[in-house]
Structure formats: C-alpha cells, structure tokens
mmCIF file of C-alpha atoms in Angstrom:
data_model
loop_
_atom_site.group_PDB
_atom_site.id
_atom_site.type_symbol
_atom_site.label_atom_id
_atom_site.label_comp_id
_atom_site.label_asym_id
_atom_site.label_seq_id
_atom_site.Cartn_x
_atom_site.Cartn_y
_atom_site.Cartn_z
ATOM 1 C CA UNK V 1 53.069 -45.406 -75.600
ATOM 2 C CA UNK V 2 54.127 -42.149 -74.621
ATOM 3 C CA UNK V 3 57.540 -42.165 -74.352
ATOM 4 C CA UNK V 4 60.709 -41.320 -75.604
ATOM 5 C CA UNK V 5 63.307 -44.532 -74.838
ATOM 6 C CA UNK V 6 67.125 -43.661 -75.290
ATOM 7 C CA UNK V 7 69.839 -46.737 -74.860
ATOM 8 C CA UNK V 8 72.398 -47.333 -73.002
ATOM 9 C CA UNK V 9 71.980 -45.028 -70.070
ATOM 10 C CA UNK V 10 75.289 -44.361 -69.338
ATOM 11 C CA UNK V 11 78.265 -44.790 -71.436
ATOM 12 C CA UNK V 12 82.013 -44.448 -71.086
ATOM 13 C CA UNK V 13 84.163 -44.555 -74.440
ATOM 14 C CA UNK V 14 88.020 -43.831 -75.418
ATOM 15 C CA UNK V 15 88.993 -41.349 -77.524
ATOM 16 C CA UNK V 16 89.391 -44.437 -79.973
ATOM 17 C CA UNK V 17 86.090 -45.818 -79.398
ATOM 18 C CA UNK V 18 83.168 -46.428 -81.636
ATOM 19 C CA UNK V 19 79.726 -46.356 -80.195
ATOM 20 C CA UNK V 20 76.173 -45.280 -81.000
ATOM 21 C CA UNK V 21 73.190 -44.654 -78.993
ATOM 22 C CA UNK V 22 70.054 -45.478 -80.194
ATOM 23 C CA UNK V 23 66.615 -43.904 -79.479
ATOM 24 C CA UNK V 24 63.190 -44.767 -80.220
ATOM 25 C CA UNK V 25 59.833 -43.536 -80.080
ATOM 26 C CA UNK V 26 56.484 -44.917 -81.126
ATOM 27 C CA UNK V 27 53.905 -41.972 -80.850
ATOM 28 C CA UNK V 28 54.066 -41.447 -84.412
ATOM 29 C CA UNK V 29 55.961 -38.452 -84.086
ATOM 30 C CA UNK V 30 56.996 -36.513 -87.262
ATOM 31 C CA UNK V 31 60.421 -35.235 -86.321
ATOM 32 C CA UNK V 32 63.322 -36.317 -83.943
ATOM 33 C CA UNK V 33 66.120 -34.407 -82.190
ATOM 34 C CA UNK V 34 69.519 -34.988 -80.647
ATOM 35 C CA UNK V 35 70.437 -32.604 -77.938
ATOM 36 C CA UNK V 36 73.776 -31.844 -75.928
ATOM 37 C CA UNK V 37 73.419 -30.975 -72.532
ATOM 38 C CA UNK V 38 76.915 -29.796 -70.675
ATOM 39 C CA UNK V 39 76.088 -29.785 -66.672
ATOM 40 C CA UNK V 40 74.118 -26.908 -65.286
ATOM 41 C CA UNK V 41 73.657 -25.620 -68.874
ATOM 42 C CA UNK V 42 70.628 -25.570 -71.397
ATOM 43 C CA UNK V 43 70.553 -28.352 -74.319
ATOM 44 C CA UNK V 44 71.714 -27.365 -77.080
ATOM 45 C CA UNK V 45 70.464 -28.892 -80.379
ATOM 46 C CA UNK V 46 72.618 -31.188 -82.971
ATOM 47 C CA UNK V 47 70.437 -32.867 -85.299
ATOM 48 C CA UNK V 48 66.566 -32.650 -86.647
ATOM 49 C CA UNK V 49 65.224 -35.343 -88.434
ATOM 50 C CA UNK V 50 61.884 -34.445 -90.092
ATOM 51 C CA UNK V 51 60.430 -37.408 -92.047
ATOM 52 C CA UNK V 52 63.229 -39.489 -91.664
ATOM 53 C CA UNK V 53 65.350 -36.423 -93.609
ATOM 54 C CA UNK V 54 68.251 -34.576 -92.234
ATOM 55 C CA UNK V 55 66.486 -30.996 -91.763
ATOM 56 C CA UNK V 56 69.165 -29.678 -88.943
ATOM 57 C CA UNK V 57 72.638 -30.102 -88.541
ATOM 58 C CA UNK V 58 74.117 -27.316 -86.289
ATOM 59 C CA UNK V 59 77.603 -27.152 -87.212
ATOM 60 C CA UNK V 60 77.862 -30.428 -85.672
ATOM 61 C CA UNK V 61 81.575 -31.779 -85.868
ATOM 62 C CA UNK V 62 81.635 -35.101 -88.420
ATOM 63 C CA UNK V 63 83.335 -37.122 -85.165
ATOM 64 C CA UNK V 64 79.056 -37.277 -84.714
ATOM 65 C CA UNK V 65 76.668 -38.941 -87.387
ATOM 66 C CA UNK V 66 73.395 -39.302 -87.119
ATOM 67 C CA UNK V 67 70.804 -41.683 -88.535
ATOM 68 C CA UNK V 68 67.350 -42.622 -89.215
ATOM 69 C CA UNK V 69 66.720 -45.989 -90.451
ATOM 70 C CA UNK V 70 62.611 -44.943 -89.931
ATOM 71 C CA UNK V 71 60.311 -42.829 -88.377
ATOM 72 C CA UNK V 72 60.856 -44.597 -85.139
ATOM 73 C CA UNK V 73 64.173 -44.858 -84.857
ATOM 74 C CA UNK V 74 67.363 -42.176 -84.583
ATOM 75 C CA UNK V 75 70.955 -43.238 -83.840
ATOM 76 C CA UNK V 76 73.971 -41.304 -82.767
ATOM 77 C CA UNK V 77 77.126 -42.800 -84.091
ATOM 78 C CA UNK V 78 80.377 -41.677 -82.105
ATOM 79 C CA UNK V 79 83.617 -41.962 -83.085
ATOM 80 C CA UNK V 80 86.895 -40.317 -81.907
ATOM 81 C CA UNK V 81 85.607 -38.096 -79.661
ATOM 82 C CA UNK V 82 87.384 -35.656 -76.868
ATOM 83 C CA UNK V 83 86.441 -35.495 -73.119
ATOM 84 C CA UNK V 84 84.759 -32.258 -73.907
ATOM 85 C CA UNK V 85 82.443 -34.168 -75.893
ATOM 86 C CA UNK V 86 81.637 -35.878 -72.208
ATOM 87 C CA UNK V 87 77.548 -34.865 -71.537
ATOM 88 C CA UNK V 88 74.070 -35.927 -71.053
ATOM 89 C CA UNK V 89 73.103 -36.865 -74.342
ATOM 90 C CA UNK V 90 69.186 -36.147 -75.099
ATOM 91 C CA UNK V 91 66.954 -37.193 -77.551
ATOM 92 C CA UNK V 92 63.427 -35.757 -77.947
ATOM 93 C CA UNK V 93 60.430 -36.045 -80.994
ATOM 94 C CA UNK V 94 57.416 -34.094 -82.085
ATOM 95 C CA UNK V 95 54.200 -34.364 -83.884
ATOM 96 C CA UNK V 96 54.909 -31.472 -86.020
ATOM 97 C CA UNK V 97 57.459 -32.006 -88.207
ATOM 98 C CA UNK V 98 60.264 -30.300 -86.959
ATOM 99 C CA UNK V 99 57.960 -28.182 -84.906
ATOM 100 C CA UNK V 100 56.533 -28.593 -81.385
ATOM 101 C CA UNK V 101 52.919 -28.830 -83.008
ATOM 102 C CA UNK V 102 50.168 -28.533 -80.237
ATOM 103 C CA UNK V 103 51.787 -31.138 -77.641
ATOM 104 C CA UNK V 104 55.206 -29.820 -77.838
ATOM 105 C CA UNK V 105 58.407 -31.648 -77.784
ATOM 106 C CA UNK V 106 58.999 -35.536 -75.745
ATOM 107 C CA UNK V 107 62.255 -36.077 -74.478
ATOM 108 C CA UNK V 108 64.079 -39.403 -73.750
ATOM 109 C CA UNK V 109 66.085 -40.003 -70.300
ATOM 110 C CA UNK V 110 69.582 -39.357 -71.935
ATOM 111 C CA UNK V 111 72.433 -40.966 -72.317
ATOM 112 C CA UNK V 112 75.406 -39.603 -69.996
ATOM 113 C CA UNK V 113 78.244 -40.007 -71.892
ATOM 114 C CA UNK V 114 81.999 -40.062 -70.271
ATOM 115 C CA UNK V 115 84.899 -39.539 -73.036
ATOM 116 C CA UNK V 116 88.369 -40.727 -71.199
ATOM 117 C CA UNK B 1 69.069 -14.689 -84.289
ATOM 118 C CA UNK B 2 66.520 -15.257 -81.745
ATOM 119 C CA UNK B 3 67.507 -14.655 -78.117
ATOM 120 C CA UNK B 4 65.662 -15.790 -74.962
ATOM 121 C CA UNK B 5 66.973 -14.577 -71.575
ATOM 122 C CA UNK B 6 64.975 -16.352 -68.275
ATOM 123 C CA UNK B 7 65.268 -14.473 -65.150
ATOM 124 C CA UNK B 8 66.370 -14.781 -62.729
ATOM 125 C CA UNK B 9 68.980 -17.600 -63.222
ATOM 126 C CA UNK B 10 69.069 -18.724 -59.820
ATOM 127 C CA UNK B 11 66.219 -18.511 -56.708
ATOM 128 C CA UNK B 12 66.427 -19.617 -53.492
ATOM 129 C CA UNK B 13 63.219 -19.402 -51.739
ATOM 130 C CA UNK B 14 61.116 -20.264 -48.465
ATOM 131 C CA UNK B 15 58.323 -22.772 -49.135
ATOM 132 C CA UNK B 16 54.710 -20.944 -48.885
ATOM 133 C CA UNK B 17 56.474 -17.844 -50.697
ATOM 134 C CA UNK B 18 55.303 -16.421 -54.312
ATOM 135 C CA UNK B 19 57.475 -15.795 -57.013
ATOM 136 C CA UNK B 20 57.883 -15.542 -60.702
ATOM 137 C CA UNK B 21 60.323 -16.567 -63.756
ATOM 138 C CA UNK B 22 60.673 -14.175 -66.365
ATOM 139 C CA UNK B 23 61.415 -15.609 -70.225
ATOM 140 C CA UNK B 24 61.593 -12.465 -72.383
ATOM 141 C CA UNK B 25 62.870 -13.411 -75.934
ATOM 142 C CA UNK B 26 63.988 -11.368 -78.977
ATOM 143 C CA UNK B 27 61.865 -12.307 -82.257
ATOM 144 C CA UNK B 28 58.579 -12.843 -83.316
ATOM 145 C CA UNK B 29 56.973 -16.098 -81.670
ATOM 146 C CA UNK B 30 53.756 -17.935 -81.294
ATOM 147 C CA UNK B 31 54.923 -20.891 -79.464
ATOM 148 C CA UNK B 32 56.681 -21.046 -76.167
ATOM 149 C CA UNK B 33 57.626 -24.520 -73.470
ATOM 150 C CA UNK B 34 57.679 -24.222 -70.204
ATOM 151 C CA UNK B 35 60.352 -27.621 -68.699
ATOM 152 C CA UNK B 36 61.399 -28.695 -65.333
ATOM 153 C CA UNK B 37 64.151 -30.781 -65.161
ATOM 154 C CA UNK B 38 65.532 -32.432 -62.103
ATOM 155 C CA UNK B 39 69.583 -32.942 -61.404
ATOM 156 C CA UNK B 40 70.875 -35.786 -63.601
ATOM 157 C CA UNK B 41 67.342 -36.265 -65.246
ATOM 158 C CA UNK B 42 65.749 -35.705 -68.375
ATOM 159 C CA UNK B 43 63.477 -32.494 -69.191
ATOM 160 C CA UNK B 44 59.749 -32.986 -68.447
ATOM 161 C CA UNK B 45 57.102 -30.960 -70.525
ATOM 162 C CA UNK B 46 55.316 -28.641 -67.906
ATOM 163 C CA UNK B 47 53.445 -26.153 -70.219
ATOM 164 C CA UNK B 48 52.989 -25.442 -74.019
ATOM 165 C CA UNK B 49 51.652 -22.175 -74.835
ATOM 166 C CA UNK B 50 50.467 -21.625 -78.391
ATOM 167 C CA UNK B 51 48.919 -18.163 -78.379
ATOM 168 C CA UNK B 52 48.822 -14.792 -77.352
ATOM 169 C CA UNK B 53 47.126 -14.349 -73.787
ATOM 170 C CA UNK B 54 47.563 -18.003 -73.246
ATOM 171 C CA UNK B 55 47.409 -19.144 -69.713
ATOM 172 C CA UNK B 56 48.124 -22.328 -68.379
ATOM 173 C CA UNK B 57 48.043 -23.572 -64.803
ATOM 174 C CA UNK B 58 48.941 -27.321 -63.490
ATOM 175 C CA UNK B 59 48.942 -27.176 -59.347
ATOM 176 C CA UNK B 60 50.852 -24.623 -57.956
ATOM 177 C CA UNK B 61 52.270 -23.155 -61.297
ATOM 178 C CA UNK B 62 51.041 -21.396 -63.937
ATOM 179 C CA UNK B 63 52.228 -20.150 -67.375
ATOM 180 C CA UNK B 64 51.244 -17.299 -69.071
ATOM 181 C CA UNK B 65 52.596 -15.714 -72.708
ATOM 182 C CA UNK B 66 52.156 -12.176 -74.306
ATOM 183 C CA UNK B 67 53.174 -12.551 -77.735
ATOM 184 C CA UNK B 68 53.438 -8.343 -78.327
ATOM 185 C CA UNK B 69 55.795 -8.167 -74.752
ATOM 186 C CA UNK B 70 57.866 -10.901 -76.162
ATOM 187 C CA UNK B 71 57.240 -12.127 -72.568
ATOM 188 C CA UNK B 72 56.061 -15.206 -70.952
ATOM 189 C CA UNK B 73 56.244 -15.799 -66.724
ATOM 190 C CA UNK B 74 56.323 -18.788 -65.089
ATOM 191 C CA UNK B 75 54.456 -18.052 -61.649
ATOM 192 C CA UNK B 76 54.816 -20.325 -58.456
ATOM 193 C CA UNK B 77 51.974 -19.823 -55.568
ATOM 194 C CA UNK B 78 53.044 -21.464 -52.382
ATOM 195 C CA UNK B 79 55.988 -23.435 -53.366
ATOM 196 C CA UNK B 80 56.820 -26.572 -51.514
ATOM 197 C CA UNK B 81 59.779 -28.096 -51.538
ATOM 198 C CA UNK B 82 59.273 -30.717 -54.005
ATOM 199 C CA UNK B 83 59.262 -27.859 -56.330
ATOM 200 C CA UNK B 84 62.924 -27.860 -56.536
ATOM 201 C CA UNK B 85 64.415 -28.068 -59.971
ATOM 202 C CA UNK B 86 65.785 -26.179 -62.806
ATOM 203 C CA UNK B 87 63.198 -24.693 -65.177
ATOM 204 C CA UNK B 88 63.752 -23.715 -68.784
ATOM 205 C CA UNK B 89 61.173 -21.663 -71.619
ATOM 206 C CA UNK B 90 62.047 -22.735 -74.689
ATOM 207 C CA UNK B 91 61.114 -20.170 -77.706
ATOM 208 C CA UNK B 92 60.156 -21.993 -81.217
ATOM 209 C CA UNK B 93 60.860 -20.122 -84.597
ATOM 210 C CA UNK B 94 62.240 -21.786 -87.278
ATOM 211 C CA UNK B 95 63.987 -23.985 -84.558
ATOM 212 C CA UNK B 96 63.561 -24.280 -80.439
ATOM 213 C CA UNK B 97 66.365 -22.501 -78.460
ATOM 214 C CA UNK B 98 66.211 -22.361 -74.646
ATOM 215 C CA UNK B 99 66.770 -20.251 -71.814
ATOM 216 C CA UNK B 100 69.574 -20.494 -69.371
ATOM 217 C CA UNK B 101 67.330 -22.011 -67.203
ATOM 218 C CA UNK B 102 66.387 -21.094 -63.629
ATOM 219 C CA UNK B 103 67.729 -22.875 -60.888
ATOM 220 C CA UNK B 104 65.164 -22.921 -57.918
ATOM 221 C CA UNK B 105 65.376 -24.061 -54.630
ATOM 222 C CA UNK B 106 62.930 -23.686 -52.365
ATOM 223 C CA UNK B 107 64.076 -24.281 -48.675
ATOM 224 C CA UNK B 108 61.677 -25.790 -46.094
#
C-alpha cells in the first residue's frame, strides 16, 4: 500500500461546528504532516508528527488540534473556525522521520474544507 | 530563514516547445522535490533529488540540482498538452518549504 488516504473529501462546517478529518497511511512511514493549501498558493505546513510526537507546530491557532493515536493514524480536530480557515486540507508522511528520507514525502487527496 | 523562489510563476507555452523552471533557494541544502499538482488535486511526487549534480529524468522532464548554485531546474523537452499543471520544488532543511509554484500551460 502506497498511499496516503485522507477522509471525508469534502467538508462544509459552521463557525460553531466540530469536526475532524482523519488520515491514514500504512507504508510504515516515520513522520506525518498536515498542510494548508489556500487556492493557487503553495501548502503551507501546520503540524509534524515524528514517532507519534508533536515535532512541528507552526504557530498554528488552538481553533486546530492535532492527533496521533499511532504511527498510522493523524487527525485534525476543528473547532470554531472562520471562513478564512476555508482550504484544501493536505496530509502527507515520510520514511524519515520528519525528513523526506530517500523517497521523499506521500501526500493524501485532501480534504476541501468550506467554513460558512 | 530559508527562501526558495521558482521562476517563472506562470508559462504559457506551445506544445513541442522547450523550456525550463528555475528553483533557486537561500540556505544550505542537500535535498530538493520536484511536484506537479493538477487543479483541485493533490500534489504528486515527480522527482527527489538527494545530491549535488543529481539528475533525474521521467519522460519528457527532467530534474537537475547544484547544491553550490543553490539551484535546481526543472526542464520540459517537447511538452504536450497533458503537461499542464502547476509545479512546485520544495527545499528540505530542518523543515520542507515550497516554492510559489509554476503555473504551466501548454497550448495545443
């Protein structure tokens, strides 16, 4: 398996809203990522998670928490957010941990994510 | 902080042509991505380059990094139209940043 699986697709939320998206991998990767990507802009990263730790947060604002339950597994929990949080929500892993190693980084679909 | 400026930002270009994407960045590196990404799609790994005087070709591109020039090209022979997407380098030191990306279009 060589892929990077992100749920739900698509997601529209109130400013009230809780919701989470969930992404898996099962490559044995080291380290996962969560990305923001605003339209016709690069991604710009949130979160590392190297062994299952909290390496990276970029000044992230708390209305996003991420998670690892294990080395599979990363979460995005959402709550209150603004329309500017509205984006295509990325998730990627590595071999290296917290590097891109030899094989570089594997990113998920997204999740494009409407905040009304 | 590390910097990495990709140009040009936008090309719009007759299949057949040559051309080339520019990623110059601003600190010392050893490891530099090459993505494509398609309108309302994920990014999809094209080329990882690990070394200096690395060169990597899949089809019609090829990648190529000088660690010293701070300086790795992203060259397209004969573009076709299905060739058509934004590109991005992405520059690793302690963490990945990206480019602004390219957006290409190559007419028919």
């Amino acid at each position: 398996d060589t892929e990077v699986t992100q749920t739900p697709k698509h997601l529209v939320m109130g400013m009230t809203n809780k919701k989470s998206l969930k992404c898996e991998q099962h490559m044995g990767h080291r380290a996962m990522y969560w990305y923001k990507q605003k339209a016709k802009k690069p991604p710009e990263l949130m979160f590392v998670y190297s062994y299952e730790k909290l390496s990276i947060n970029e000044s992230v604002p708390s209305r996003f928490s991420p998670e690892c339950p294990n080395s599979s597994l990363l979460n995005l929990h959402l709550h209150a957010l603004q329309p500017e949080d509205s984006a295509l929500y990325l998730c990627a892993s590595s071999q290296g941990a917290g590097t891109g190693g030899y094989y570089g980084y594997t990113f998920g679909s997204g999740t494009r994510l409407t905040v009304v | 902080e590390l910097k990495v400026e990709q140009n040009p930002l936008f090309l719009s270009m007759q299949e057949g042509k040559n051309y080339t994407i520019y990623c110059n960045y601003s600190t010392t590196s050893d490891r530099l991505y090459w993505y494509r990404q398609d309108p309302g799609k994920s990014l999809e790994s094209l080329f990882v380059l690990l070394s200096n005087g690395a060169v990597k070709q899949e089809g019609r591109l090829m990648a190529s990094l000088d660690t010293k020039a701070r300086l790795s090209t992203l060259h397209i022979t004969a573009a076709v139209h299905d060739l058509s997407a934004t590109y991005f380098c992405a520059v690793e030191a302690d963490k990945i940043i990206f480019g602004k990306g390219t957006r290409l279009h190559i007419l028919p």
